[in-house]
Tab-separated table of C-alpha atoms in Angstrom:
chain	number	residue	atom	x	y	z
O	1	MET	CA	-58.985	263.654	70.582
O	2	ALA	CA	-62.188	261.924	69.617
O	3	LEU	CA	-64.565	261.634	66.720
O	4	PHE	CA	-68.313	261.856	66.995
O	5	ASN	CA	-71.184	262.408	64.596
O	6	ARG	CA	-69.419	265.064	62.615
O	7	ARG	CA	-65.964	266.551	62.219
O	8	ARG	CA	-65.070	270.225	62.513
O	9	ASP	CA	-61.981	272.135	61.495
O	10	ASP	CA	-60.833	275.742	61.678
O	11	ALA	CA	-62.812	276.613	58.562
O	12	ASP	CA	-66.078	275.402	60.058
O	13	PRO	CA	-68.061	278.379	61.382
O	14	LEU	CA	-70.300	276.184	63.534
O	15	VAL	CA	-69.735	276.833	67.215
O	16	TRP	CA	-69.775	273.795	69.499
O	17	GLY	CA	-73.205	273.334	71.013
O	18	SER	CA	-74.688	276.261	69.070
O	19	ARG	CA	-77.407	274.070	67.562
O	20	ASP	CA	-78.491	272.834	70.980
O	21	ASN	CA	-81.163	275.426	71.652
O	22	PRO	CA	-83.895	274.634	74.205
O	23	GLU	CA	-86.361	273.619	71.483
O	24	ARG	CA	-83.985	271.139	69.899
O	25	ILE	CA	-83.018	269.671	73.272
O	26	ALA	CA	-86.698	269.338	74.209
O	27	ALA	CA	-87.421	267.593	70.909
O	28	ALA	CA	-84.612	265.101	71.520
O	29	VAL	CA	-85.788	264.511	75.097
O	30	ASN	CA	-89.428	263.967	74.115
O	31	ARG	CA	-88.798	261.804	71.064
O	32	ASP	CA	-90.078	258.223	71.161
O	33	TYR	CA	-87.061	255.926	70.854
O	34	THR	CA	-88.874	252.642	71.458
O	35	THR	CA	-88.689	251.609	67.801
O	36	ALA	CA	-85.394	253.322	66.977
O	37	ASP	CA	-83.394	251.414	64.388
O	38	ILE	CA	-80.041	250.043	65.537
O	39	PRO	CA	-77.847	248.575	62.768
O	40	VAL	CA	-77.074	244.919	63.448
O	41	ASP	CA	-75.360	242.068	61.625
O	42	PRO	CA	-77.784	239.097	61.737
O	43	GLN	CA	-74.802	236.780	61.203
O	44	GLY	CA	-72.788	238.411	63.972
O	45	THR	CA	-72.571	237.590	67.651
O	46	LEU	CA	-75.888	238.377	69.322
O	47	TYR	CA	-75.496	236.800	72.765
O	48	GLY	CA	-72.797	236.056	75.301
O	49	PRO	CA	-69.730	237.916	76.565
O	50	VAL	CA	-68.442	239.052	73.155
O	51	ALA	CA	-71.832	240.550	72.308
O	52	GLN	CA	-71.926	242.304	75.682
O	53	GLY	CA	-68.510	243.822	75.008
O	54	LEU	CA	-69.306	244.869	71.451
O	55	SER	CA	-72.556	246.473	72.570
O	56	LEU	CA	-70.565	248.883	74.727
O	57	SER	CA	-69.401	250.557	71.514
O	58	GLY	CA	-72.924	250.836	70.164
O	59	PRO	CA	-73.876	254.407	71.120
O	60	MET	CA	-70.887	255.716	69.177
O	61	ALA	CA	-71.127	253.153	66.367
O	62	SER	CA	-74.807	253.387	65.446
O	63	PRO	CA	-74.866	257.077	64.440
O	64	GLN	CA	-72.231	256.145	61.845
O	65	ASN	CA	-74.318	253.183	60.599
O	66	VAL	CA	-71.856	250.687	62.036
O	67	LYS	CA	-73.389	247.326	62.935
O	68	TRP	CA	-72.886	247.144	66.684
O	69	ASN	CA	-72.098	243.398	66.770
O	70	SER	CA	-69.689	243.262	63.837
O	71	LEU	CA	-65.960	242.821	64.250
O	72	THR	CA	-65.171	244.535	60.956
O	73	ASP	CA	-68.077	246.696	59.745
O	74	LEU	CA	-67.145	250.337	59.188
O	75	GLY	CA	-70.488	251.905	58.291
O	76	ASN	CA	-69.891	255.455	57.099
O	77	PHE	CA	-66.160	255.035	57.669
O	78	ALA	CA	-65.954	252.692	54.676
O	79	ALA	CA	-65.614	255.713	52.371
O	80	ALA	CA	-62.225	256.002	50.719
O	81	GLY	CA	-59.605	257.477	53.041
O	82	GLU	CA	-61.999	257.882	55.964
O	83	VAL	CA	-60.351	255.362	58.280
O	84	GLU	CA	-56.857	256.714	57.630
O	85	GLN	CA	-57.984	260.285	58.249
O	86	THR	CA	-59.809	259.290	61.426
O	87	LEU	CA	-56.856	257.403	62.863
O	88	THR	CA	-54.052	259.752	61.879
O	89	GLN	CA	-55.599	263.213	61.894
O	90	VAL	CA	-58.310	262.898	64.543
O	91	TRP	CA	-56.721	260.403	66.931
O	92	GLY	CA	-53.040	260.956	66.114
O	93	ILE	CA	-52.460	257.217	65.628
O	94	GLU	CA	-49.899	256.575	62.907
O	95	ASP	CA	-48.570	253.096	63.632
O	96	GLU	CA	-49.625	249.753	65.040
O	97	GLU	CA	-47.641	250.089	68.249
O	98	TYR	CA	-49.348	253.326	69.261
O	99	TRP	CA	-52.722	251.906	68.204
O	100	PHE	CA	-52.288	249.113	70.771
O	101	THR	CA	-51.196	251.699	73.345
O	102	VAL	CA	-54.399	253.674	72.781
O	103	LEU	CA	-56.529	250.518	72.972
O	104	ASN	CA	-54.948	249.549	76.290
O	105	ARG	CA	-55.410	253.042	77.718
O	106	LEU	CA	-59.049	253.125	76.665
O	107	VAL	CA	-59.790	249.745	78.227
O	108	ALA	CA	-58.097	250.896	81.434
O	109	GLY	CA	-59.999	254.205	81.541
O	110	GLN	CA	-56.767	256.165	81.153
O	111	TYR	CA	-57.399	258.000	77.897
O	112	GLY	CA	-60.005	260.619	78.791
O	113	ASP	CA	-59.870	262.810	81.905
O	114	SER	CA	-58.540	260.043	84.111
O	115	ILE	CA	-58.301	262.288	87.192
O	116	ALA	CA	-61.999	263.139	86.961
O	117	TYR	CA	-62.740	259.460	86.315
O	118	HIS	CA	-60.891	258.611	89.527
O	119	ALA	CA	-62.726	261.313	91.495
O	120	ALA	CA	-66.072	259.865	90.424
O	121	ASP	CA	-64.979	256.329	91.326
O	122	ILE	CA	-63.868	257.478	94.784
O	123	ARG	CA	-67.229	259.139	95.386
O	124	THR	CA	-69.127	256.001	94.377
O	125	ALA	CA	-66.970	253.820	96.630
O	126	ALA	CA	-67.466	256.219	99.543
O	127	LYS	CA	-71.253	256.262	99.059
O	128	ARG	CA	-71.350	252.475	99.252
O	129	ARG	CA	-69.045	252.320	102.244
O	130	ARG	CA	-70.804	255.111	104.170
O	131	ASP	CA	-74.294	254.094	102.952
O	132	ILE	CA	-75.151	257.653	101.923
O	133	HIS	CA	-77.105	258.739	98.864
O	134	THR	CA	-75.532	262.042	97.804
O	135	PRO	CA	-72.446	263.306	99.650
O	136	ASP	CA	-71.919	267.054	99.775
O	137	ASP	CA	-68.802	268.595	98.282
O	138	ASN	CA	-66.970	268.767	101.623
O	139	THR	CA	-67.532	265.077	102.274
O	140	TRP	CA	-66.482	264.228	98.737
O	141	ALA	CA	-63.328	266.352	99.016
O	142	HIS	CA	-62.460	264.643	102.296
O	143	GLU	CA	-62.772	261.238	100.632
O	144	LEU	CA	-60.610	262.360	97.732
O	145	THR	CA	-57.875	263.574	100.051
O	146	ALA	CA	-58.023	260.407	102.128
O	147	GLU	CA	-57.768	258.191	99.060
O	148	SER	CA	-54.869	260.215	97.683
O	149	ASP	CA	-53.066	259.813	101.011
O	150	ARG	CA	-53.807	256.100	101.089
O	151	LEU	CA	-52.316	255.678	97.623
O	152	GLU	CA	-49.308	257.853	98.554
O	153	ALA	CA	-50.037	259.828	95.393
O	154	PRO	CA	-47.654	262.556	94.197
O	155	ASP	CA	-47.915	266.093	95.552
O	156	GLY	CA	-50.803	267.936	94.005
O	157	TYR	CA	-52.829	264.870	93.104
O	158	ALA	CA	-55.399	265.385	95.861
O	159	ASP	CA	-55.855	268.987	94.736
O	160	ALA	CA	-56.351	267.813	91.150
O	161	LEU	CA	-59.008	265.361	92.301
O	162	ILE	CA	-60.814	268.075	94.233
O	163	GLU	CA	-60.690	270.395	91.212
O	164	ALA	CA	-62.643	267.757	89.278
O	165	ILE	CA	-65.682	268.126	91.577
O	166	GLY	CA	-66.932	271.238	89.784
O	167	PRO	CA	-66.778	269.831	86.236
O	168	ILE	CA	-68.452	266.597	87.333
O	169	ARG	CA	-71.247	268.495	89.064
O	170	MET	CA	-71.690	270.617	85.934
O	171	ALA	CA	-71.914	267.521	83.720
O	172	GLU	CA	-74.544	266.058	86.035
O	173	GLN	CA	-76.563	269.249	85.776
O	174	GLN	CA	-76.443	268.954	81.990
O	175	LEU	CA	-77.688	265.382	82.237
O	176	ARG	CA	-80.553	266.478	84.465
O	177	ALA	CA	-81.512	269.144	81.932
O	178	ALA	CA	-81.522	266.393	79.300
O	179	ARG	CA	-83.716	264.273	81.599
O	180	LEU	CA	-81.148	261.513	81.665
O	181	LEU	CA	-80.385	261.938	85.356
O	182	ALA	CA	-82.836	262.351	88.224
O	183	ALA	CA	-82.704	265.410	90.469
O	184	ASP	CA	-81.254	263.498	93.432
O	185	GLU	CA	-79.113	261.116	91.362
O	186	GLU	CA	-75.388	261.093	90.594
O	187	VAL	CA	-73.397	259.197	88.001
O	188	GLU	CA	-71.509	256.155	89.233
O	189	ALA	CA	-68.557	256.624	86.911
O	190	LEU	CA	-67.154	258.494	83.909
O	191	SER	CA	-64.905	255.883	82.315
O	192	GLY	CA	-67.716	254.600	80.107
O	193	TYR	CA	-66.621	257.334	77.716
O	194	ASP	CA	-63.377	255.445	77.079
O	195	LEU	CA	-65.155	252.107	76.782
O	196	VAL	CA	-67.653	253.394	74.200
O	197	ARG	CA	-64.711	254.303	71.969
O	198	VAL	CA	-62.395	251.349	72.290
O	199	CYS	CA	-64.050	248.796	69.962
O	200	ASN	CA	-64.574	251.504	67.381
O	201	VAL	CA	-60.866	252.369	67.423
O	202	ALA	CA	-60.094	248.664	67.253
O	203	ARG	CA	-62.236	248.231	64.124
O	204	TRP	CA	-60.514	251.154	62.413
O	205	GLY	CA	-57.073	249.719	63.127
O	206	VAL	CA	-58.088	246.328	61.761
O	207	ALA	CA	-59.388	248.002	58.597
O	208	PHE	CA	-56.041	249.780	58.299
O	209	GLY	CA	-54.220	246.446	58.399
O	210	TRP	CA	-52.805	246.519	61.922
O	211	GLY	CA	-54.498	243.331	63.105
O	212	GLY	CA	-57.208	240.792	62.450
O	213	PRO	CA	-60.812	240.614	63.654
O	214	HIS	CA	-59.609	238.654	66.691
O	215	VAL	CA	-58.187	241.919	68.053
O	216	VAL	CA	-61.668	243.475	68.110
O	217	ARG	CA	-63.027	240.346	69.772
O	218	ASN	CA	-60.343	240.453	72.470
O	219	VAL	CA	-60.858	244.173	73.014
O	220	ALA	CA	-64.601	243.600	73.378
O	221	LEU	CA	-64.001	241.020	76.104
O	222	ALA	CA	-61.527	243.269	77.898
O	223	ALA	CA	-63.950	246.207	77.746
O	224	ARG	CA	-66.749	243.977	79.023
O	225	ASP	CA	-64.687	243.005	82.059
O	226	SER	CA	-63.562	246.595	82.607
O	227	VAL	CA	-67.122	247.918	82.773
O	228	LEU	CA	-67.731	245.715	85.820
O	229	ALA	CA	-65.350	247.739	87.968
O	230	ASN	CA	-67.532	250.785	88.438
O	231	HIS	CA	-70.881	250.350	86.644
O	232	SER	CA	-73.939	248.478	87.887
O	233	SER	CA	-76.260	248.482	84.867
O	234	TRP	CA	-76.606	249.481	81.224
O	235	ARG	CA	-78.175	252.744	82.395
O	236	SER	CA	-75.248	253.406	84.711
O	237	TYR	CA	-72.941	252.834	81.763
O	238	ALA	CA	-74.958	255.160	79.484
O	239	LEU	CA	-74.732	257.947	82.060
O	240	SER	CA	-71.004	257.296	82.381
O	241	VAL	CA	-70.558	257.616	78.614
O	242	THR	CA	-72.319	260.963	78.441
O	243	ALA	CA	-70.895	262.492	81.618
O	244	GLY	CA	-67.388	261.295	80.773
O	245	ARG	CA	-67.622	262.952	77.385
O	246	MET	CA	-68.802	266.232	78.938
O	247	VAL	CA	-66.016	266.280	81.515
O	248	THR	CA	-63.245	265.269	79.108
O	249	TYR	CA	-64.178	267.779	76.397
O	250	PRO	CA	-66.190	270.522	78.151
O	251	ASP	CA	-65.574	273.123	75.450
O	252	THR	CA	-66.094	270.974	72.358
O	253	TYR	CA	-67.769	267.556	72.100
O	254	GLY	CA	-69.103	267.794	75.630
O	255	ARG	CA	-71.283	270.753	74.677
O	256	GLU	CA	-73.232	268.663	72.166
O	257	VAL	CA	-76.114	267.760	74.505
O	258	VAL	CA	-78.469	266.607	71.757
O	259	ASP	CA	-75.805	264.257	70.450
O	260	ALA	CA	-75.452	262.838	73.959
O	261	ILE	CA	-79.190	262.197	74.161
O	262	GLU	CA	-79.329	260.658	70.706
O	263	TRP	CA	-76.345	258.413	71.449
O	264	VAL	CA	-77.787	256.695	74.508
O	265	ARG	CA	-81.584	256.941	74.425
O	266	PRO	CA	-81.965	254.432	71.537
O	267	TYR	CA	-79.809	251.959	73.455
O	268	LEU	CA	-81.765	252.494	76.643
O	269	ASP	CA	-85.268	252.602	75.150
O	270	SER	CA	-85.441	250.796	71.821
O	271	ARG	CA	-86.852	247.299	71.517
O	272	ASN	CA	-84.063	246.788	68.968
O	273	SER	CA	-81.324	247.602	71.464
O	274	PRO	CA	-78.941	244.815	72.465
O	275	TRP	CA	-79.020	246.242	75.987
O	276	ASN	CA	-82.673	245.245	76.222
O	277	HIS	CA	-81.861	241.672	75.237
O	278	LEU	CA	-78.515	241.109	76.941
O	279	PRO	CA	-77.960	240.984	80.700
O	280	PHE	CA	-75.475	243.472	82.078
O	281	PRO	CA	-72.180	241.669	82.865
O	282	THR	CA	-71.779	240.482	86.431
O	283	GLU	CA	-68.615	238.347	86.405
O	284	PRO	CA	-65.333	238.691	84.485
O	285	VAL	CA	-64.526	236.195	81.758
O	286	LEU	CA	-60.818	236.912	81.304
O	287	GLY	CA	-58.031	235.836	83.627
O	288	ASN	CA	-55.495	238.147	85.215
O	289	ASP	CA	-52.518	236.901	83.253
């Protein structure tokens, strides 16, 4: 599961996405984000690989008043019992060992809808190899089957990849309605949704006593290197965050279109955004060992 701007339970009568009427979506789309405030620690890391990695968590961190470049700041999660509730009840993490398991899965893009993530990656690779702009569904399905065969994947895996085409297309339509994606444009990846969460989960575990700030630093570097695999820019990453969220949780968090807009537009548009002061990573900084 995941936590976003607000938590719901069975007693909450609010239906997912019910507040996202056309007027509210239009207001979020048309808002001027160029001076949007983004919480920052002036004593924290502002440049270099660690800052690049920490900034990946920003769209999820800022709505909770977390300083994007801090290894330990909790923002709204500093309230008594908030971190414990978030880790145990929302994420199902009850011990240090599983916390590290979740961190590793998030960095690897294996926590959300990893099959859909893979389907998007295969499409992007095929577009580059074939030098085509937007493959049709038949071409995409052919590439998915071919890649499944090449990997000698288990029976049914190719079918599962092909089944992800519809949800990905639907997410892209939602992004076009939110004016985040052009009419003839497709997302490069979906795994940004895991990367936007990983440093946040790392901070919570550190606050709970499962590690020191160095864990967040190391996670930030690992996330920074991971984003290189299938993203080409901060904008590509922002689209990946939002589309990945929509595909992973289509009936809950993914229906919150205004939240998606308000997560990424400040980071794309604001003069205060680290993305507008940091270059997008181009080379890994960690070794393979």
